[in-house]
């Protein structure tokens, strides 16, 4: 084995070890350590290479990157999760607190504020929505923090009663303007999308918009269209986002910021996927599946929908491989939930019997 090969092997192992905490935040520590998972690791599938355009900046030795977005607005990432923060004369306004970033959030803040002689204490924490993977490190910042979120976020967090993510102290329904430390932040709720409480965080003085879990710049959607609870709302959200004036997009995931072009590509992807699903629903004949599994409707429906999904995603995966990272990874699950939304929400393919 050559020295160069040794080095590549070492770097690959190091990258895998560095990624483990981040992966654990996505799938859970138990799944990472299970014997069954280890046993199946010898026969893993290949996927298309990740295009360089999907990747963000290199992480530091502590496993994070912090950078300026515009003026006194910054972002911090571990390559999979993103938070943002606004430094002000009165303290720091934090936008989300992913547990995968955890203590590195404060380290990133200190890295920015201390050389500038600014206060490093987080005084306000804005929740994008109630999901633990984005706000589960909230408790790290103590009780003397004003937490702000949507009314539904408060209801859901009160229901869940997780001490790691205290419910918001201040809430709003449709719109609220915040003025903190001389800075202006606009909070908007424009209807359910990824979750019922997911909001648009607009920073007009910094030409930035934060909308979490609706799209990941440079990447095809995560499973089930980013685990969207309201598929039709999630499909409309990029168009809603583009109505705001901004130049920098904070999507909450992966290792880079987004542009308006990223949202347009995402819109094209989901439009193509929907068009192909509509075509597949029209051309795939369900009769053979129901004939084969006449006494087992679940098997008939499953195999029929599997074929609908396979027919629909093939041209989409071909078109977007090399354009969006992981276009071939979760396309099947996203196509499935979109097909069900077309059927159940919009009535596509439904026939009223005589």
CSV table of N, CA and C in Angstrom, one decimal, residues 177-274:
chain,number,residue,atom,x,y,z
A,177,UNK,N,-42.8,42.0,14.7
A,177,UNK,CA,-41.5,42.7,14.4
A,177,UNK,C,-40.8,42.8,15.7
A,178,UNK,N,-39.5,42.3,15.7
A,178,UNK,CA,-38.7,42.4,16.9
A,178,UNK,C,-37.6,43.5,16.7
A,179,UNK,N,-37.4,44.3,17.7
A,179,UNK,CA,-36.3,45.3,17.7
A,179,UNK,C,-35.5,45.1,18.9
A,180,UNK,N,-34.3,44.5,18.7
A,180,UNK,CA,-33.4,44.1,19.7
A,180,UNK,C,-32.0,44.7,19.5
A,181,UNK,N,-31.5,45.4,20.4
A,181,UNK,CA,-30.2,46.0,20.3
A,181,UNK,C,-29.9,46.8,19.1
A,182,UNK,N,-31.0,47.5,18.6
A,182,UNK,CA,-30.8,48.3,17.4
A,182,UNK,C,-31.0,47.6,16.1
A,183,UNK,N,-31.4,46.3,16.2
A,183,UNK,CA,-31.6,45.5,15.0
A,183,UNK,C,-33.1,45.1,14.8
A,184,UNK,N,-33.5,44.9,13.6
A,184,UNK,CA,-34.9,44.5,13.3
A,184,UNK,C,-35.0,43.1,12.7
A,185,UNK,N,-35.9,42.4,13.3
A,185,UNK,CA,-36.1,41.0,12.8
A,185,UNK,C,-37.6,40.8,12.6
A,186,UNK,N,-38.0,40.3,11.5
A,186,UNK,CA,-39.5,40.1,11.2
A,186,UNK,C,-39.8,38.6,11.2
A,187,UNK,N,-40.8,38.3,12.0
A,187,UNK,CA,-41.2,36.9,12.1
A,187,UNK,C,-42.6,36.8,11.4
A,188,UNK,N,-42.7,35.8,10.5
A,188,UNK,CA,-43.9,35.6,9.8
A,188,UNK,C,-44.3,34.1,9.9
A,189,UNK,N,-45.6,33.9,10.1
A,189,UNK,CA,-46.2,32.6,9.9
A,189,UNK,C,-47.1,32.6,8.7
A,190,UNK,N,-46.9,31.8,7.7
A,190,UNK,CA,-47.7,31.9,6.4
A,190,UNK,C,-48.4,30.6,6.2
A,191,UNK,N,-48.7,29.9,7.2
A,191,UNK,CA,-49.4,28.6,7.1
A,191,UNK,C,-48.5,27.4,7.3
A,192,UNK,N,-49.1,26.3,7.5
A,192,UNK,CA,-48.3,25.0,7.8
A,192,UNK,C,-47.5,24.7,6.6
A,193,UNK,N,-46.3,24.1,6.8
A,193,UNK,CA,-45.5,23.6,5.7
A,193,UNK,C,-44.8,22.3,6.3
A,194,UNK,N,-43.5,22.5,6.6
A,194,UNK,CA,-42.8,21.3,7.2
A,194,UNK,C,-43.5,20.8,8.4
A,195,UNK,N,-43.9,21.8,9.3
A,195,UNK,CA,-44.7,21.5,10.5
A,195,UNK,C,-45.8,22.6,10.5
A,196,UNK,N,-46.7,22.4,11.4
A,196,UNK,CA,-47.8,23.5,11.6
A,196,UNK,C,-47.2,24.8,12.1
A,197,UNK,N,-46.1,24.8,12.7
A,197,UNK,CA,-45.6,26.0,13.4
A,197,UNK,C,-44.3,26.6,12.7
A,198,UNK,N,-43.9,26.1,11.6
A,198,UNK,CA,-42.6,26.5,11.0
A,198,UNK,C,-42.8,27.9,10.5
A,199,UNK,N,-41.8,28.8,10.8
A,199,UNK,CA,-42.0,30.2,10.5
A,199,UNK,C,-40.9,30.7,9.6
A,200,UNK,N,-41.1,31.9,9.0
A,200,UNK,CA,-40.1,32.6,8.2
A,200,UNK,C,-39.5,33.7,9.0
A,201,UNK,N,-38.2,33.7,9.1
A,201,UNK,CA,-37.5,34.7,9.9
A,201,UNK,C,-36.7,35.6,8.9
A,202,UNK,N,-37.2,36.8,8.8
A,202,UNK,CA,-36.6,37.7,7.8
A,202,UNK,C,-35.8,38.8,8.5
A,203,UNK,N,-34.6,39.0,8.1
A,203,UNK,CA,-33.7,40.0,8.6
A,203,UNK,C,-33.4,41.0,7.5
A,204,UNK,N,-34.3,42.0,7.3
A,204,UNK,CA,-34.2,42.9,6.1
A,204,UNK,C,-32.9,43.7,6.1
A,205,UNK,N,-32.4,44.1,7.3
A,205,UNK,CA,-31.2,44.9,7.3
A,205,UNK,C,-30.0,44.1,7.0
A,206,UNK,N,-30.1,42.7,6.9
A,206,UNK,CA,-29.0,41.9,6.6
A,206,UNK,C,-29.2,41.1,5.3
A,207,UNK,N,-30.3,41.4,4.6
A,207,UNK,CA,-30.7,40.7,3.4
A,207,UNK,C,-30.7,39.2,3.5
A,208,UNK,N,-31.3,38.7,4.6
A,208,UNK,CA,-31.3,37.3,4.9
A,208,UNK,C,-32.7,36.8,5.3
A,209,UNK,N,-32.9,35.5,4.9
A,209,UNK,CA,-34.1,34.8,5.3
A,209,UNK,C,-33.8,33.5,5.8
A,210,UNK,N,-34.4,33.1,6.9
A,210,UNK,CA,-34.2,31.8,7.5
A,210,UNK,C,-35.6,31.0,7.4
A,211,UNK,N,-35.6,29.9,6.8
A,211,UNK,CA,-36.7,29.0,6.7
A,211,UNK,C,-36.2,27.6,6.7
A,212,UNK,N,-36.5,26.9,7.8
A,212,UNK,CA,-35.8,25.7,8.1
A,212,UNK,C,-36.6,24.4,7.7
A,213,UNK,N,-35.9,23.5,7.1
A,213,UNK,CA,-36.4,22.1,6.8
A,213,UNK,C,-37.4,22.1,5.6
A,214,UNK,N,-37.5,23.2,4.9
A,214,UNK,CA,-38.3,23.2,3.7
A,214,UNK,C,-37.4,22.8,2.5
A,215,UNK,N,-36.2,23.3,2.4
A,215,UNK,CA,-35.3,22.8,1.4
A,215,UNK,C,-33.9,23.0,1.9
A,216,UNK,N,-33.0,22.2,1.4
A,216,UNK,CA,-31.6,22.2,1.8
A,216,UNK,C,-30.8,22.6,0.6
A,217,UNK,N,-30.2,23.8,0.6
A,217,UNK,CA,-29.5,24.3,-0.6
A,217,UNK,C,-28.5,23.3,-1.2
A,218,UNK,N,-28.6,23.0,-2.5
A,218,UNK,CA,-27.7,22.1,-3.1
A,218,UNK,C,-28.0,20.7,-3.0
A,219,UNK,N,-29.0,20.3,-2.2
A,219,UNK,CA,-29.4,18.9,-2.0
A,219,UNK,C,-30.8,18.6,-2.4
A,220,UNK,N,-31.0,17.4,-2.8
A,220,UNK,CA,-32.4,16.9,-3.0
A,220,UNK,C,-33.0,16.8,-1.6
A,221,UNK,N,-34.4,16.7,-1.6
A,221,UNK,CA,-35.0,16.6,-0.3
A,221,UNK,C,-34.6,15.3,0.5
A,222,UNK,N,-34.6,15.5,1.8
A,222,UNK,CA,-34.4,14.4,2.7
A,222,UNK,C,-35.7,13.5,2.6
A,223,UNK,N,-35.7,12.4,3.4
A,223,UNK,CA,-36.8,11.4,3.3
A,223,UNK,C,-38.2,12.1,3.4
A,224,UNK,N,-39.1,11.6,2.6
A,224,UNK,CA,-40.5,12.0,2.7
A,224,UNK,C,-40.7,13.5,2.5
A,225,UNK,N,-40.0,14.0,1.5
A,225,UNK,CA,-40.0,15.5,1.3
A,225,UNK,C,-39.7,16.3,2.5
A,226,UNK,N,-38.5,15.9,3.1
A,226,UNK,CA,-38.0,16.6,4.3
A,226,UNK,C,-39.0,16.4,5.5
A,227,UNK,N,-39.6,15.2,5.5
A,227,UNK,CA,-40.5,14.9,6.6
A,227,UNK,C,-41.6,15.9,6.8
A,228,UNK,N,-42.1,16.4,5.7
A,228,UNK,CA,-43.1,17.5,5.8
A,228,UNK,C,-44.4,16.9,6.3
A,229,UNK,N,-45.0,17.6,7.2
A,229,UNK,CA,-46.3,17.3,7.8
A,229,UNK,C,-47.4,17.8,6.9
A,230,UNK,N,-47.2,18.9,6.2
A,230,UNK,CA,-48.2,19.4,5.2
A,230,UNK,C,-47.5,19.5,3.9
A,231,UNK,N,-47.6,18.5,3.0
A,231,UNK,CA,-46.9,18.4,1.8
A,231,UNK,C,-47.2,19.6,0.9
A,232,UNK,N,-48.5,19.9,0.7
A,232,UNK,CA,-48.9,21.0,-0.2
A,232,UNK,C,-48.4,22.4,0.4
A,233,UNK,N,-48.4,22.5,1.7
A,233,UNK,CA,-47.9,23.7,2.3
A,233,UNK,C,-46.4,23.8,2.1
A,234,UNK,N,-45.7,22.7,2.2
A,234,UNK,CA,-44.2,22.7,1.9
A,234,UNK,C,-43.9,23.0,0.5
A,235,UNK,N,-44.7,22.6,-0.4
A,235,UNK,CA,-44.4,22.8,-1.9
A,235,UNK,C,-44.6,24.3,-2.2
A,236,UNK,N,-45.5,25.0,-1.4
A,236,UNK,CA,-45.8,26.4,-1.7
A,236,UNK,C,-44.7,27.3,-1.0
A,237,UNK,N,-44.1,26.8,0.0
A,237,UNK,CA,-43.2,27.6,0.8
A,237,UNK,C,-42.0,28.3,0.1
A,238,UNK,N,-41.4,27.6,-0.9
A,238,UNK,CA,-40.3,28.3,-1.6
A,238,UNK,C,-40.8,29.6,-2.4
A,239,UNK,N,-42.0,29.5,-3.0
A,239,UNK,CA,-42.6,30.6,-3.7
A,239,UNK,C,-42.9,31.7,-2.7
A,240,UNK,N,-43.4,31.4,-1.5
A,240,UNK,CA,-43.6,32.4,-0.4
A,240,UNK,C,-42.3,33.0,0.0
A,241,UNK,N,-41.2,32.2,0.1
A,241,UNK,CA,-39.9,32.7,0.5
A,241,UNK,C,-39.4,33.7,-0.5
A,242,UNK,N,-39.6,33.4,-1.8
A,242,UNK,CA,-39.0,34.3,-2.9
A,242,UNK,C,-39.7,35.6,-2.9
A,243,UNK,N,-40.9,35.8,-2.3
A,243,UNK,CA,-41.5,37.1,-2.2
A,243,UNK,C,-40.9,38.1,-1.3
A,244,UNK,N,-40.0,37.6,-0.4
A,244,UNK,CA,-39.3,38.4,0.5
A,244,UNK,C,-38.0,38.9,-0.2
A,245,UNK,N,-37.6,40.1,0.1
A,245,UNK,CA,-36.3,40.6,-0.4
A,245,UNK,C,-35.1,40.0,0.4
A,246,UNK,N,-34.3,39.3,-0.2
A,246,UNK,CA,-33.1,38.7,0.5
A,246,UNK,C,-32.1,38.2,-0.5
A,247,UNK,N,-30.9,38.1,0.0
A,247,UNK,CA,-29.8,37.5,-0.8
A,247,UNK,C,-29.2,36.3,-0.2
A,248,UNK,N,-29.4,36.1,1.1
A,248,UNK,CA,-28.8,35.0,1.8
A,248,UNK,C,-29.9,34.1,2.4
A,249,UNK,N,-29.8,32.8,2.2
A,249,UNK,CA,-30.9,31.9,2.7
A,249,UNK,C,-30.3,30.9,3.7
A,250,UNK,N,-30.9,30.8,4.8
A,250,UNK,CA,-30.5,29.9,5.9
A,250,UNK,C,-31.5,28.8,6.0
A,251,UNK,N,-31.2,27.6,5.6
A,251,UNK,CA,-32.1,26.5,5.5
A,251,UNK,C,-32.1,25.6,6.7
A,252,UNK,N,-31.2,25.7,7.6
A,252,UNK,CA,-31.1,24.9,8.8
A,252,UNK,C,-30.4,23.6,8.6
A,253,UNK,N,-30.0,23.2,7.4
A,253,UNK,CA,-29.3,21.9,7.2
A,253,UNK,C,-28.2,22.1,6.2
A,254,UNK,N,-27.4,21.1,6.2
A,254,UNK,CA,-26.2,20.9,5.3
A,254,UNK,C,-25.2,22.0,5.5
A,255,UNK,N,-24.2,22.1,4.7
A,255,UNK,CA,-23.0,22.9,5.1
A,255,UNK,C,-22.9,24.2,4.4
A,256,UNK,N,-23.9,24.7,3.8
A,256,UNK,CA,-23.7,26.0,3.1
A,256,UNK,C,-25.0,26.8,3.2
A,257,UNK,N,-24.9,28.1,2.9
A,257,UNK,CA,-26.0,29.0,2.8
A,257,UNK,C,-26.6,28.8,1.4
A,258,UNK,N,-27.8,29.4,1.2
A,258,UNK,CA,-28.5,29.3,-0.1
A,258,UNK,C,-28.6,30.6,-0.8
A,259,UNK,N,-29.0,30.5,-2.0
A,259,UNK,CA,-29.2,31.7,-2.9
A,259,UNK,C,-30.7,31.6,-3.4
A,260,UNK,N,-31.1,32.6,-4.1
A,260,UNK,CA,-32.4,32.6,-4.7
A,260,UNK,C,-32.5,31.5,-5.8
A,261,UNK,N,-31.3,31.3,-6.4
A,261,UNK,CA,-31.3,30.3,-7.5
A,261,UNK,C,-31.5,28.9,-6.9
A,262,UNK,N,-31.0,28.7,-5.7
A,262,UNK,CA,-31.2,27.4,-5.0
A,262,UNK,C,-32.7,27.1,-4.8
A,263,UNK,N,-33.4,28.1,-4.5
A,263,UNK,CA,-34.9,27.9,-4.3
A,263,UNK,C,-35.6,27.6,-5.6
A,264,UNK,N,-35.1,28.3,-6.7
A,264,UNK,CA,-35.7,28.1,-8.0
A,264,UNK,C,-35.4,26.6,-8.5
A,265,UNK,N,-34.2,26.1,-8.2
A,265,UNK,CA,-33.9,24.7,-8.6
A,265,UNK,C,-34.7,23.8,-7.8
A,266,UNK,N,-34.9,24.0,-6.5
A,266,UNK,CA,-35.8,23.2,-5.7
A,266,UNK,C,-37.2,23.2,-6.2
A,267,UNK,N,-37.7,24.3,-6.6
A,267,UNK,CA,-39.0,24.4,-7.2
A,267,UNK,C,-39.1,23.6,-8.5
A,268,UNK,N,-38.1,23.7,-9.3
A,268,UNK,CA,-38.1,22.9,-10.6
A,268,UNK,C,-38.1,21.4,-10.3
A,269,UNK,N,-37.3,21.0,-9.3
A,269,UNK,CA,-37.2,19.6,-8.9
A,269,UNK,C,-38.6,19.1,-8.5
A,270,UNK,N,-39.2,19.8,-7.5
A,270,UNK,CA,-40.5,19.2,-7.0
A,270,UNK,C,-41.6,19.3,-8.1
A,271,UNK,N,-41.5,20.3,-9.0
A,271,UNK,CA,-42.5,20.4,-10.1
A,271,UNK,C,-42.3,19.2,-11.1
A,272,UNK,N,-41.0,18.9,-11.4
A,272,UNK,CA,-40.7,17.7,-12.2
A,272,UNK,C,-41.2,16.4,-11.6
A,273,UNK,N,-40.9,16.3,-10.3
A,273,UNK,CA,-41.4,15.1,-9.6
A,273,UNK,C,-42.9,15.0,-9.6
A,274,UNK,N,-43.6,16.1,-9.3
A,274,UNK,CA,-45.0,16.0,-9.4
A,274,UNK,C,-45.6,15.6,-10.7
